[in-house]
Coordinates of C-alpha atoms in Angstrom, one line a residue:
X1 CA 39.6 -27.4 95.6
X2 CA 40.8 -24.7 93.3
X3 CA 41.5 -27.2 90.6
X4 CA 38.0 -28.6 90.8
X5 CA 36.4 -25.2 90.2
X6 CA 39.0 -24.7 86.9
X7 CA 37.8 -27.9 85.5
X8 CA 34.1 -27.4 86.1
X9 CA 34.2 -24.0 84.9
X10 CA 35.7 -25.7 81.5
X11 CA 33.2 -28.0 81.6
X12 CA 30.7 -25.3 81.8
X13 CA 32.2 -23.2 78.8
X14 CA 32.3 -26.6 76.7
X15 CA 28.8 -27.5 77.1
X16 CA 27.7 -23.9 77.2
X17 CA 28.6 -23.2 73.3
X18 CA 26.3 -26.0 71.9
X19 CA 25.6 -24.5 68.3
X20 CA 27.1 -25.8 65.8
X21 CA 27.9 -23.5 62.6
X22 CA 29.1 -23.3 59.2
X23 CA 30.3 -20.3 57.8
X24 CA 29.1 -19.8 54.3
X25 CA 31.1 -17.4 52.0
X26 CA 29.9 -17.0 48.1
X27 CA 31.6 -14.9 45.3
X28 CA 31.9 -14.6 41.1
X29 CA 28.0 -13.9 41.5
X30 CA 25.8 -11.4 41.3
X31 CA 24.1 -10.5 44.6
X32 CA 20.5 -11.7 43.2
X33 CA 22.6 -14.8 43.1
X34 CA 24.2 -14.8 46.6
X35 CA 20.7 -13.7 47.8
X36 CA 18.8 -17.0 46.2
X37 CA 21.6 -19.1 47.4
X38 CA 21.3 -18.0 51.2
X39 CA 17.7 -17.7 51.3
X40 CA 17.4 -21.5 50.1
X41 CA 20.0 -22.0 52.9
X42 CA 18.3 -19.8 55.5
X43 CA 15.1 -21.9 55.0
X44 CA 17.2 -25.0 55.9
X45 CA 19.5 -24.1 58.7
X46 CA 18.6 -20.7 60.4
X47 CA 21.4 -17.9 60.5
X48 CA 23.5 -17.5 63.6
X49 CA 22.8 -14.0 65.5
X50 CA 25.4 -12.2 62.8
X51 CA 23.4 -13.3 59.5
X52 CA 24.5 -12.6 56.2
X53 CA 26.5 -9.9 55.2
X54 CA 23.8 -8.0 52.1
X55 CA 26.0 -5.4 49.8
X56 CA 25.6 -1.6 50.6
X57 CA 24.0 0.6 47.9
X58 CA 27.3 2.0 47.0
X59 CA 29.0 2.0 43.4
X60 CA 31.7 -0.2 44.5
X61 CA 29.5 -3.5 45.4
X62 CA 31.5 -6.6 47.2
X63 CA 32.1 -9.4 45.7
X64 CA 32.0 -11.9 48.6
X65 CA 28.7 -12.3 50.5
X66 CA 29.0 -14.3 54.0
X67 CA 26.9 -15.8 56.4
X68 CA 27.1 -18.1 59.3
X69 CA 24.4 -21.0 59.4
X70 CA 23.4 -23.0 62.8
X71 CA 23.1 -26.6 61.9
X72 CA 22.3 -27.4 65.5
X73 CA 18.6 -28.0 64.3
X74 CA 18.0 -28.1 60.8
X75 CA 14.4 -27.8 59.4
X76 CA 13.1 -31.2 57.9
X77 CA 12.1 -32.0 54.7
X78 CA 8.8 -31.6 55.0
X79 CA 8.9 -28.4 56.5
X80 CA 10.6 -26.7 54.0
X81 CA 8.9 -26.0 50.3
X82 CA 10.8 -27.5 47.4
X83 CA 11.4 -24.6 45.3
X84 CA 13.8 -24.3 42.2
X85 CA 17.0 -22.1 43.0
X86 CA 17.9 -20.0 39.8
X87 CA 21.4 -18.4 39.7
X88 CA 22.6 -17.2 36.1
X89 CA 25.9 -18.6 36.2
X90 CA 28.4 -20.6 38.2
X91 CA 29.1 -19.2 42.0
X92 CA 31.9 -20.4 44.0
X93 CA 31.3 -21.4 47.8
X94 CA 33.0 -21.9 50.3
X95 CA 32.3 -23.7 53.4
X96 CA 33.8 -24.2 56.6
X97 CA 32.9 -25.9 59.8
X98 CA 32.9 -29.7 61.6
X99 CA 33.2 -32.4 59.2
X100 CA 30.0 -33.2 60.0
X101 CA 28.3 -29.8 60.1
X102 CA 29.9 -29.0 56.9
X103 CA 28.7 -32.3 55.1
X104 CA 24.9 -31.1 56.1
X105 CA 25.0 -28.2 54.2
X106 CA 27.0 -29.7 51.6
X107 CA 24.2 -32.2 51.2
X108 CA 21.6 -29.1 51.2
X109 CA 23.4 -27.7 48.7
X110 CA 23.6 -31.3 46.4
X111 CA 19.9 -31.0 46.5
X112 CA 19.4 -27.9 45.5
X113 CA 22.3 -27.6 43.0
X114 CA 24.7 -29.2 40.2
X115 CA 28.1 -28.6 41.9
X116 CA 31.6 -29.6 41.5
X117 CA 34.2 -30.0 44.4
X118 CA 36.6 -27.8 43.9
X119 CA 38.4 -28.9 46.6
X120 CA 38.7 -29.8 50.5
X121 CA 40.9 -28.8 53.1
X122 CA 40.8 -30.4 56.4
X123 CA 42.9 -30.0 59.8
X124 CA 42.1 -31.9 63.2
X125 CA 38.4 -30.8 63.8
X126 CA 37.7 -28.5 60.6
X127 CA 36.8 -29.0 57.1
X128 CA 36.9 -26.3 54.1
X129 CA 35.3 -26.9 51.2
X130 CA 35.4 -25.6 48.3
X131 CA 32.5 -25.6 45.6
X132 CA 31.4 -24.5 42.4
X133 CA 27.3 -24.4 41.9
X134 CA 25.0 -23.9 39.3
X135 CA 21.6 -24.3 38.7
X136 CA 20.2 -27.3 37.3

């Protein structure tokens, strides 16, 4: 009887955490930059509860900007407005997630953005990629 409980109760917490999320880290850029390139992501797969991570108004600003997109339900074509993304120069990205999850925002990103893979780590159920963007 006890066992029962132990595996329903890891059932439960399984199914429980159904979002599915790709963190999103951006650096070498300018925070105009890393702002443009999460708001086009933000219209496309809305930010977990944490959101992005916005510089403080301090002389020292960060050079890494982070965010953590829910891919559970992305927003259709349709129902997002194509709008050019500008950023001045290249910006590294970094991705990390599901193989799958990762390869939406990847795509999102292909859309939006000439790239080059910079490269791709991946272990039994995560992928890291790593990207270079520019505008087009």
């Amino acid at each position: 009887m006890n066992d029962q409980s132990t595996t329903s109760k890891a059932a439960d917490g399984a199914s429980a955490s159904s979002s599915r999320c790709v963190t999103v880290t951006l650096s070498d850029c300018k925070a105009d930059e890393a702002h443009a390139v999460l708001d086009y992501l933000s219209s496309l797969f809305p930010y977990e509860e944490s959101g992005p991570v916005t510089p403080d108004k301090h002389p020292h600003t960060p050079t890494v900007w982070s965010a953590t997109l829910d891919v559970t339900t992305p927003a259709t074509a349709s129902s997002v407005p194509r709008r050019p993304v500008g950023v001045h120069g290249p910006v590294e990205v970094t991705l990390q997630g599901t193989p799958l999850d990762v390869a939406a925002v990847h795509g999102a990103l292909e859309d939006a953005f000439e790239f080059h893979d910079e490269g791709t780590v991946s272990g039994d159920q995560e992928r890291e990629v790593q990207l270079r963007i520019s505008s087009r």
